[in-house]
XYZ file of C-alpha atoms in Angstrom:
277
model
C 9.378 -11.707 5.123
C 7.290 -14.309 3.452
C 3.187 -14.244 3.455
C 1.938 -16.716 6.036
C -0.447 -17.881 3.940
C 0.511 -17.957 0.269
C 3.925 -19.350 0.928
C 1.697 -22.825 1.301
C 0.889 -22.525 -2.448
C 3.096 -22.952 -5.520
C 2.525 -19.563 -6.643
C 3.636 -16.543 -8.140
C 2.441 -13.119 -5.753
C 0.644 -10.876 -8.144
C 0.221 -7.237 -7.910
C -2.607 -5.237 -6.509
C -4.584 -4.554 -9.549
C -4.096 -8.083 -10.764
C -5.347 -9.707 -7.222
C -8.548 -7.216 -7.839
C -9.130 -8.611 -11.178
C -9.136 -12.301 -9.381
C -11.227 -11.407 -6.893
C -13.930 -9.284 -8.785
C -14.035 -12.659 -10.829
C -14.342 -14.888 -7.804
C -16.761 -12.402 -6.842
C -19.216 -12.443 -9.585
C -19.055 -16.050 -9.918
C -20.012 -16.577 -6.791
C -23.158 -14.372 -6.656
C -24.188 -15.923 -9.729
C -23.604 -19.624 -7.523
C -25.413 -17.919 -4.692
C -22.257 -18.772 -2.409
C -22.729 -16.357 -0.124
C -19.918 -17.254 2.034
C -17.286 -17.187 -1.100
C -19.005 -13.836 -2.478
C -18.612 -11.925 0.872
C -15.214 -12.425 1.626
C -14.459 -11.933 -1.964
C -16.257 -8.110 -1.474
C -14.853 -7.369 1.524
C -10.945 -8.108 0.095
C -11.796 -6.483 -2.979
C -12.727 -3.180 -0.499
C -9.335 -3.767 1.100
C -7.737 -3.846 -1.893
C -8.535 -0.826 -3.443
C -7.313 0.872 -0.452
C -4.534 -0.906 -0.937
C -4.346 0.307 -4.741
C -4.738 3.613 -3.443
C -1.764 3.153 -1.090
C 0.476 2.075 -4.375
C -0.578 4.622 -6.332
C 0.511 7.347 -3.467
C 3.793 5.114 -3.468
C 4.906 5.235 -6.977
C 3.874 9.221 -7.330
C 6.344 10.269 -4.764
C 9.168 7.491 -5.340
C 12.359 8.536 -6.241
C 11.987 11.686 -4.084
C 13.134 12.657 -0.685
C 11.645 11.009 2.498
C 8.526 13.543 2.775
C 6.993 15.622 -0.155
C 5.847 18.903 -0.162
C 2.475 18.570 -2.623
C 1.470 22.195 -2.345
C 5.306 23.152 -3.647
C 4.366 21.268 -7.137
C 1.815 24.172 -7.758
C 3.225 26.791 -6.318
C 6.442 25.959 -8.158
C 4.237 26.132 -11.545
C 3.645 29.546 -10.955
C 6.846 30.779 -10.209
C 8.142 29.184 -13.357
C 5.609 30.852 -15.410
C 6.374 34.146 -13.785
C 10.356 34.152 -14.368
C 10.051 32.239 -17.767
C 7.378 35.064 -18.845
C 10.190 37.897 -18.408
C 13.091 35.932 -20.576
C 10.230 35.643 -23.262
C 9.365 39.361 -22.869
C 13.007 39.891 -23.136
C 13.390 37.206 -26.230
C 10.672 38.695 -28.092
C 11.869 42.136 -28.195
C 15.229 41.480 -29.003
C 14.112 39.102 -31.916
C 11.204 41.617 -33.271
C 13.006 44.960 -32.667
C 16.347 46.134 -35.068
C 19.551 45.964 -32.865
C 19.462 49.731 -32.863
C 16.340 50.092 -31.057
C 16.900 50.754 -27.264
C 14.231 48.303 -26.336
C 16.308 45.419 -28.019
C 19.432 46.527 -26.059
C 17.770 46.233 -22.748
C 16.226 43.288 -24.027
C 19.825 41.761 -24.371
C 21.287 43.139 -21.467
C 18.461 41.769 -19.170
C 19.266 38.011 -20.702
C 22.549 38.524 -20.315
C 22.627 39.534 -17.065
C 19.688 36.941 -15.413
C 19.314 34.466 -18.169
C 22.754 33.807 -19.979
C 21.459 29.928 -19.765
C 17.992 30.596 -20.643
C 15.139 30.172 -18.474
C 15.289 26.359 -17.607
C 18.790 26.937 -16.210
C 16.666 28.996 -13.174
C 13.436 27.138 -13.184
C 14.905 23.472 -12.983
C 17.064 24.168 -9.383
C 16.002 23.097 -6.124
C 13.123 25.180 -4.800
C 15.452 26.575 -1.788
C 17.771 27.337 -4.427
C 14.682 28.689 -6.642
C 13.548 30.600 -3.708
C 17.137 32.583 -3.405
C 17.214 33.416 -7.145
C 13.822 34.451 -6.932
C 14.401 36.925 -4.055
C 17.953 37.979 -5.523
C 16.254 39.125 -9.233
C 13.554 40.915 -7.413
C 15.843 42.927 -5.681
C 17.638 43.693 -8.461
C 14.292 44.158 -10.627
C 12.688 46.926 -8.268
C 16.557 48.722 -7.500
C 16.981 52.358 -9.650
C 19.212 50.138 -12.279
C 16.452 48.035 -13.506
C 13.479 49.202 -12.598
C 12.600 52.027 -15.093
C 14.293 49.725 -17.459
C 11.905 46.344 -16.721
C 8.442 48.562 -16.914
C 9.788 50.182 -20.699
C 9.848 46.294 -21.769
C 6.595 45.242 -20.036
C 7.925 43.128 -17.410
C 5.879 44.930 -14.298
C 2.777 42.101 -14.459
C 5.280 39.192 -14.281
C 7.220 41.001 -11.750
C 4.190 41.991 -9.488
C 3.176 38.415 -9.802
C 6.188 37.194 -8.399
C 6.267 39.224 -5.737
C 3.070 38.120 -4.401
C 3.828 34.420 -4.826
C 7.310 34.820 -3.179
C 6.034 34.846 0.655
C 3.635 31.845 -0.163
C 6.114 30.105 -1.810
C 8.512 30.502 1.194
C 5.857 29.834 3.808
C 5.271 26.732 1.856
C 9.113 25.704 1.376
C 9.443 26.431 5.677
C 6.412 24.684 6.559
C 6.782 21.043 7.982
C 7.099 18.185 5.402
C 4.176 16.025 4.812
C 5.240 12.646 5.309
C 5.162 10.267 2.110
C 3.774 6.916 1.852
C 6.643 4.113 3.074
C 7.876 1.373 1.343
C 7.041 -0.611 4.876
C 3.404 0.248 4.437
C 2.982 -0.278 1.023
C 4.846 -3.924 1.381
C 2.711 -4.473 4.236
C -0.195 -4.030 2.567
C 1.101 -5.782 -0.224
C 1.678 -9.099 2.029
C -2.072 -8.914 3.452
C -3.036 -8.483 0.362
C -1.765 -11.764 -0.856
C -3.030 -13.828 2.147
C -6.243 -12.352 1.601
C -6.289 -13.711 -2.150
C -4.654 -16.967 -0.889
C -7.398 -17.771 1.718
C -10.326 -17.166 -0.695
C -8.391 -19.514 -3.434
C -8.115 -22.118 -0.383
C -11.739 -21.778 0.033
C -12.733 -22.566 -3.272
C -10.358 -25.214 -3.315
C -12.102 -26.639 -0.011
C -15.390 -26.033 -0.906
C -15.647 -27.615 -4.132
C -12.734 -30.171 -2.861
C -14.316 -33.451 -4.306
C -13.051 -35.496 -7.590
C -16.470 -34.806 -9.226
C -16.868 -33.383 -12.853
C -19.346 -30.588 -10.829
C -16.601 -29.640 -8.505
C -13.755 -29.917 -10.930
C -15.757 -27.756 -13.141
C -16.841 -25.156 -10.327
C -12.963 -24.922 -9.495
C -11.596 -24.476 -12.860
C -14.929 -21.477 -13.483
C -13.888 -20.097 -10.357
C -10.241 -20.173 -10.941
C -10.153 -19.106 -14.634
C -8.913 -15.823 -14.092
C -6.800 -16.505 -10.871
C -4.815 -19.002 -13.549
C -4.836 -16.305 -16.345
C -2.820 -13.818 -14.121
C -0.706 -16.976 -12.707
C 0.142 -17.700 -16.308
C 0.618 -14.253 -17.538
C 3.061 -13.447 -14.174
C 5.055 -16.447 -14.570
C 6.243 -15.707 -18.020
C 7.479 -12.059 -16.634
C 9.166 -14.371 -14.031
C 10.985 -16.787 -16.271
C 12.380 -13.947 -18.234
C 13.267 -12.376 -15.031
C 11.646 -8.875 -15.247
C 9.034 -7.801 -12.935
C 5.566 -8.551 -13.845
C 3.531 -4.636 -14.134
C 0.381 -4.441 -12.860
C -2.769 -4.185 -14.297
C -5.682 -1.749 -14.524
C -8.011 -3.658 -11.978
C -10.865 -2.811 -14.129
C -10.017 -3.362 -17.377
C -6.994 -5.803 -17.101
C -4.885 -3.982 -19.083
C -0.848 -3.609 -18.218
C -0.088 -0.554 -16.990
C 3.484 1.304 -17.845
C 5.807 0.624 -15.460
C 9.581 2.321 -14.413
C 11.564 -1.387 -13.902
C 14.206 0.551 -12.474
C 12.369 1.838 -9.420
C 9.090 -0.912 -9.458
C 8.276 -1.599 -6.375
C 9.671 -5.223 -5.578
C 6.953 -7.839 -5.628
C 7.650 -11.240 -3.126
C 8.170 -14.131 -5.441
C 8.272 -17.797 -4.285
C 11.443 -18.912 -5.248
C 10.439 -22.660 -4.537
C 7.642 -22.230 -7.107
C 8.433 -23.915 -10.434
C 4.690 -23.399 -11.906
C 1.132 -22.139 -10.929
C -1.233 -23.508 -8.745
C -3.968 -25.531 -10.639
C -7.104 -26.313 -9.727
């Protein structure tokens, strides 16, 4: 799927942060020279690209997850993990701090052997559904005649009560309809629209200052300096067959990227070099 306008230029497609950086520079220059039409178009494009930026950030946050996210589960799962881990730490501290002959040391060792033989991580790093099952099983056991008195003696009751209060919310949130995540199609459509907007504004500048005069040439160079700089940077990555990372649109600093899961960026394979003013 190719952009309708951008393919007419021998240029590299740029990520949303780079586009905002370029558009901001163009808007500032247009305001300085009182080029109202260019300034207004650039301002509208920046506002739209800020929305695309938010969309892309949401995509990057959720990519690699299942087709649907449960944002509330992250907080609840953290609470559950802390409660589950607290019981393990309590038992571990008893074992480490008390002599083997102490009854609490023995209770701690038996507790760990029964519920945390591989440590707390083996219990808290599983799927939400599996952890819910584990928590329900543990709570039933800890409230049974076999363990109730012992966990109370070891000082675990506050953590168990906390976990018991949490489980119904955990279950309800887990069973609630899944909130759909941002889709790749949404992000790609927004990216292509952004490419078109930038290309149209570059075209407007080239048309507005299109004469082969010193004044027009200087103005083109001024307007498109940031554009050409970003084209050169993206082109350097492209020639190394690497995806160009996005940049912070306010500072121009390149952002860390996971190349294995990076959002694909459209590249005009017929483009040998960036466009020049």
